[in-house]
Amino acid sequence: MFVSAEVEGQANPSWVVPERAVHGDKIYLLNNESRLAIVPITVLYRRDNLVVIDGELEQGQKLILNDLLPAIDGMLLREDDVSEEETNDAQEASL
């Protein structure tokens, strides 16, 4: 027996990030001017140290995983070199 179905709706893009990147209802991004951007998000659900979020995000933005104290929107940041292993871990977490 087979069923033919058509499902209508709109895409619901969401993002998977490590738990440590979520700060309440915000995440930290490194903008194009090497400054901190504090972005509000909505947590959809959590599972296995990963969080599915929704927000005004675009592919290619740089997510900050470290906790910044104090975290001041617009403050100047310096990007450290990331090892290839850390890059691979981050890519696997977003799949």
XYZ file of N, CA, C and O in Angstrom:
380
model
N 0.835 -1.156 0.000
C 0.000 0.000 0.000
C 0.892 1.235 0.000
O 1.863 1.321 0.730
N 0.562 2.221 -0.824
C 1.317 3.459 -0.932
C 0.393 4.643 -0.732
O -0.800 4.575 -1.017
N 0.973 5.717 -0.248
C 0.216 6.948 -0.049
C 0.919 8.055 -0.812
O 2.133 8.181 -0.768
N 0.169 8.839 -1.501
C 0.700 10.010 -2.171
C 0.235 11.232 -1.386
O -0.955 11.392 -1.123
N 1.192 12.074 -0.987
C 0.839 13.236 -0.178
C 1.600 14.458 -0.661
O 2.706 14.356 -1.187
N 1.003 15.608 -0.464
C 1.660 16.874 -0.773
C 1.597 17.726 0.491
O 0.530 17.936 1.059
N 2.751 18.196 0.941
C 2.822 18.979 2.157
C 3.126 20.424 1.781
O 4.080 20.693 1.052
N 2.297 21.323 2.255
C 2.501 22.740 1.976
C 3.011 23.439 3.225
O 2.695 23.044 4.341
N 3.780 24.461 3.023
C 4.300 25.237 4.141
C 5.501 26.027 3.696
O 5.930 25.946 2.547
N 6.029 26.783 4.593
C 7.222 27.551 4.272
C 8.416 26.987 5.024
O 8.261 26.361 6.067
N 9.568 27.231 4.460
C 10.795 26.751 5.094
C 10.966 27.421 6.446
O 10.632 28.586 6.627
N 11.454 26.668 7.398
C 11.713 27.201 8.727
C 13.195 27.029 9.022
O 13.614 26.048 9.629
N 14.013 27.990 8.551
C 15.453 27.831 8.759
C 15.810 27.944 10.239
O 15.291 28.800 10.953
N 16.638 27.045 10.676
C 17.129 27.086 12.056
C 18.608 26.723 12.021
O 19.109 26.199 11.035
N 19.269 27.001 13.095
C 20.711 26.809 13.188
C 21.026 25.938 14.398
O 20.386 26.054 15.435
N 22.043 25.099 14.253
C 22.503 24.251 15.359
C 23.848 24.794 15.817
O 24.780 24.915 15.020
N 23.931 25.136 17.096
C 25.165 25.694 17.654
C 25.511 24.950 18.936
O 24.636 24.367 19.577
N 26.775 24.979 19.336
C 27.145 24.355 20.611
C 26.488 25.089 21.779
O 26.294 26.306 21.730
N 26.167 24.348 22.814
C 25.539 24.911 24.014
C 26.327 26.092 24.567
O 25.760 27.093 24.993
N 27.654 25.987 24.548
C 28.488 27.039 25.146
C 28.453 28.353 24.375
O 28.910 29.373 24.873
N 27.886 28.356 23.153
C 27.786 29.590 22.368
C 26.535 30.393 22.706
O 26.408 31.538 22.292
N 25.622 29.807 23.482
C 24.359 30.470 23.811
C 24.479 31.140 25.181
O 24.879 30.521 26.158
N 24.126 32.406 25.224
C 24.192 33.199 26.450
C 22.785 33.716 26.737
O 22.421 34.817 26.309
N 21.999 32.884 27.406
C 20.600 33.240 27.656
C 19.819 33.207 26.354
O 19.687 32.157 25.726
N 19.366 34.361 25.906
C 18.638 34.438 24.633
C 19.438 35.219 23.601
O 18.894 35.877 22.727
N 20.792 35.111 23.703
C 21.672 35.826 22.779
C 22.852 34.947 22.382
O 23.208 34.010 23.081
N 23.432 35.277 21.236
C 24.709 34.689 20.830
C 25.644 35.834 20.474
O 25.211 36.967 20.245
N 26.944 35.539 20.457
C 27.943 36.535 20.115
C 28.507 36.211 18.737
O 28.891 35.067 18.468
N 28.573 37.232 17.886
C 29.149 37.087 16.559
C 30.294 38.077 16.393
O 30.285 39.159 16.988
N 31.272 37.710 15.566
C 32.357 38.608 15.185
C 31.958 39.221 13.862
O 31.812 38.509 12.863
N 31.757 40.546 13.836
C 31.311 41.162 12.578
C 32.493 41.452 11.650
O 33.648 41.181 11.991
N 32.204 42.019 10.495
C 33.240 42.271 9.474
C 34.268 43.308 9.901
O 35.312 43.425 9.283
N 33.960 44.078 10.935
C 34.873 45.108 11.421
C 35.632 44.642 12.666
O 36.162 45.463 13.414
N 35.636 43.323 12.910
C 36.286 42.718 14.077
C 35.719 43.247 15.386
O 36.432 43.451 16.364
N 34.411 43.454 15.395
C 33.733 43.929 16.596
C 32.670 42.922 17.021
O 32.162 42.158 16.210
N 32.349 42.945 18.298
C 31.349 42.048 18.847
C 29.945 42.506 18.460
O 29.595 43.673 18.633
N 29.160 41.574 17.947
C 27.742 41.821 17.693
C 26.964 40.857 18.590
O 27.129 39.645 18.489
N 26.155 41.411 19.482
C 25.320 40.588 20.355
C 23.962 40.470 19.684
O 23.277 41.469 19.467
N 23.596 39.238 19.327
C 22.412 38.992 18.507
C 21.362 38.221 19.306
O 21.662 37.152 19.847
N 20.137 38.744 19.354
C 19.075 38.004 20.046
C 18.650 36.775 19.237
O 18.629 36.806 18.005
N 18.341 35.701 19.944
C 17.909 34.460 19.299
C 16.735 33.876 20.078
O 16.465 34.278 21.199
N 16.097 32.913 19.454
C 15.069 32.119 20.114
C 15.569 30.686 20.170
O 15.953 30.127 19.136
N 15.602 30.110 21.363
C 16.013 28.715 21.508
C 14.803 27.839 21.183
O 13.757 27.960 21.812
N 14.951 26.975 20.177
C 13.873 26.074 19.799
C 13.911 24.803 20.628
O 12.893 24.356 21.129
N 15.092 24.207 20.756
C 15.268 23.068 21.664
C 16.745 22.774 21.853
O 17.592 23.252 21.118
N 17.038 21.974 22.884
C 18.400 21.590 23.246
C 18.515 20.067 23.227
O 17.587 19.383 23.629
N 19.696 19.598 22.802
C 19.932 18.151 22.797
C 21.424 17.874 22.704
O 22.102 18.396 21.823
N 21.926 17.049 23.604
C 23.318 16.581 23.572
C 24.330 17.712 23.398
O 25.162 17.677 22.500
N 24.264 18.716 24.245
C 25.188 19.852 24.204
C 25.087 20.697 22.941
O 26.010 21.460 22.623
N 24.008 20.521 22.203
C 23.740 21.343 21.026
C 22.411 22.058 21.223
O 21.528 21.560 21.906
N 22.296 23.224 20.621
C 21.079 24.015 20.740
C 20.612 24.399 19.346
O 21.406 24.866 18.526
N 19.338 24.186 19.071
C 18.745 24.612 17.806
C 18.125 25.971 18.061
O 17.301 26.135 18.966
N 18.570 26.961 17.265
C 18.126 28.332 17.486
C 17.530 28.922 16.211
O 17.758 28.431 15.112
N 16.783 29.989 16.397
C 16.235 30.766 15.292
C 16.588 32.212 15.561
O 16.610 32.650 16.718
N 16.899 32.955 14.520
C 17.248 34.361 14.689
C 17.683 34.954 13.365
O 17.687 34.278 12.337
N 18.036 36.212 13.402
C 18.487 36.926 12.202
C 19.954 36.584 11.944
O 20.843 37.388 12.189
N 20.188 35.390 11.419
C 21.541 34.901 11.177
C 21.711 34.580 9.698
O 20.747 34.248 9.014
N 22.954 34.655 9.242
C 23.272 34.325 7.864
C 24.450 33.371 7.835
O 25.338 33.437 8.695
N 24.453 32.518 6.838
C 25.551 31.579 6.685
C 26.852 32.353 6.471
O 26.872 33.362 5.784
N 27.913 31.893 7.095
C 29.218 32.522 6.949
C 29.576 33.471 8.081
O 30.720 33.898 8.180
N 28.615 33.811 8.941
C 28.933 34.660 10.077
C 29.799 33.882 11.065
O 29.694 32.667 11.166
N 30.636 34.588 11.806
C 31.557 33.948 12.742
C 30.973 33.957 14.146
O 30.812 34.998 14.762
N 30.681 32.763 14.631
C 30.108 32.560 15.949
C 31.224 32.491 16.990
O 32.207 31.776 16.816
N 31.060 33.226 18.070
C 32.038 33.223 19.157
C 31.612 32.186 20.183
O 30.493 32.229 20.695
N 32.494 31.251 20.481
C 32.188 30.180 21.410
C 32.592 30.516 22.842
O 32.012 29.987 23.783
N 33.568 31.381 23.026
C 34.046 31.721 24.361
C 33.087 32.673 25.055
O 32.411 33.469 24.416
N 33.082 32.612 26.373
C 32.313 33.564 27.160
C 33.164 34.816 27.316
O 34.324 34.744 27.704
N 32.604 35.949 26.983
C 33.329 37.212 27.073
C 32.840 37.983 28.287
O 31.643 38.208 28.442
N 33.780 38.371 29.142
C 33.432 39.148 30.329
C 34.288 40.391 30.377
O 35.510 40.267 30.475
N 33.776 41.555 30.293
C 32.370 41.836 29.989
C 32.130 41.741 28.486
O 33.049 41.933 27.693
N 30.914 41.451 28.101
C 30.522 41.407 26.689
C 29.801 42.719 26.379
O 28.684 42.940 26.820
N 30.477 43.575 25.627
C 29.916 44.884 25.295
C 29.728 44.947 23.787
O 30.693 44.810 23.029
N 28.489 45.150 23.366
C 28.181 45.212 21.941
C 29.050 46.272 21.268
O 29.151 47.397 21.735
N 29.740 45.868 20.202
C 30.586 46.793 19.452
C 32.033 46.835 19.892
O 32.855 47.505 19.265
N 32.368 46.119 20.976
C 33.759 46.159 21.431
C 34.674 45.466 20.423
O 34.275 44.529 19.733
N 35.887 45.961 20.314
C 36.868 45.437 19.375
C 37.368 44.075 19.841
O 37.648 43.877 21.024
N 37.464 43.125 18.907
C 37.924 41.771 19.224
C 39.101 41.401 18.335
O 39.282 41.958 17.254
N 39.875 40.440 18.786
C 40.967 39.894 17.986
C 40.683 38.418 17.772
O 40.427 37.678 18.722
N 40.756 37.996 16.531
C 40.485 36.599 16.189
C 41.765 35.782 16.299
O 42.788 36.135 15.718
N 41.724 34.713 17.081
C 42.864 33.802 17.189
C 42.846 32.841 16.018
O 41.798 32.544 15.447
N 44.025 32.334 15.680
C 44.097 31.295 14.664
C 43.448 30.039 15.211
O 43.637 29.679 16.367
N 42.681 29.360 14.374
C 41.967 28.156 14.781
C 42.632 26.964 14.116
O 42.935 26.987 12.930
N 42.860 25.911 14.905
C 43.471 24.711 14.345
C 42.488 24.017 13.415
O 41.276 24.196 13.505
N 42.992 23.202 12.520
C 42.149 22.468 11.573
C 41.205 21.516 12.303
O 40.056 21.361 11.939
N 41.668 20.915 13.399
C 40.827 19.996 14.180
C 39.633 20.733 14.788
O 38.512 20.241 14.759
N 39.866 21.933 15.326
C 38.772 22.714 15.907
C 37.767 23.125 14.835
O 36.568 23.120 15.056
N 38.266 23.447 13.638
C 37.391 23.807 12.530
C 36.517 22.623 12.138
O 35.314 22.769 11.934
N 37.102 21.434 12.060
C 36.343 20.239 11.714
C 35.296 19.935 12.773
O 34.167 19.556 12.450
N 35.646 20.101 14.060
C 34.681 19.873 15.135
C 33.496 20.814 15.007
O 32.354 20.422 15.179
N 33.762 22.076 14.702
C 32.697 23.059 14.569
C 31.796 22.736 13.373
O 30.586 22.867 13.441
N 32.402 22.287 12.276
C 31.606 21.946 11.093
C 30.731 20.732 11.368
O 29.583 20.690 10.970
N 31.246 19.750 12.084
C 30.452 18.560 12.415
C 29.289 18.921 13.318
O 28.198 18.375 13.190
N 29.490 19.869 14.221
C 28.423 20.267 15.139
C 27.274 20.958 14.407
O 26.138 20.901 14.848
N 27.555 21.575 13.267
C 26.504 22.304 12.564
C 25.764 21.460 11.551
O 24.860 21.943 10.895
N 26.110 20.197 11.408
C 25.422 19.329 10.435
C 24.097 18.845 10.954
O 23.828 18.700 12.062
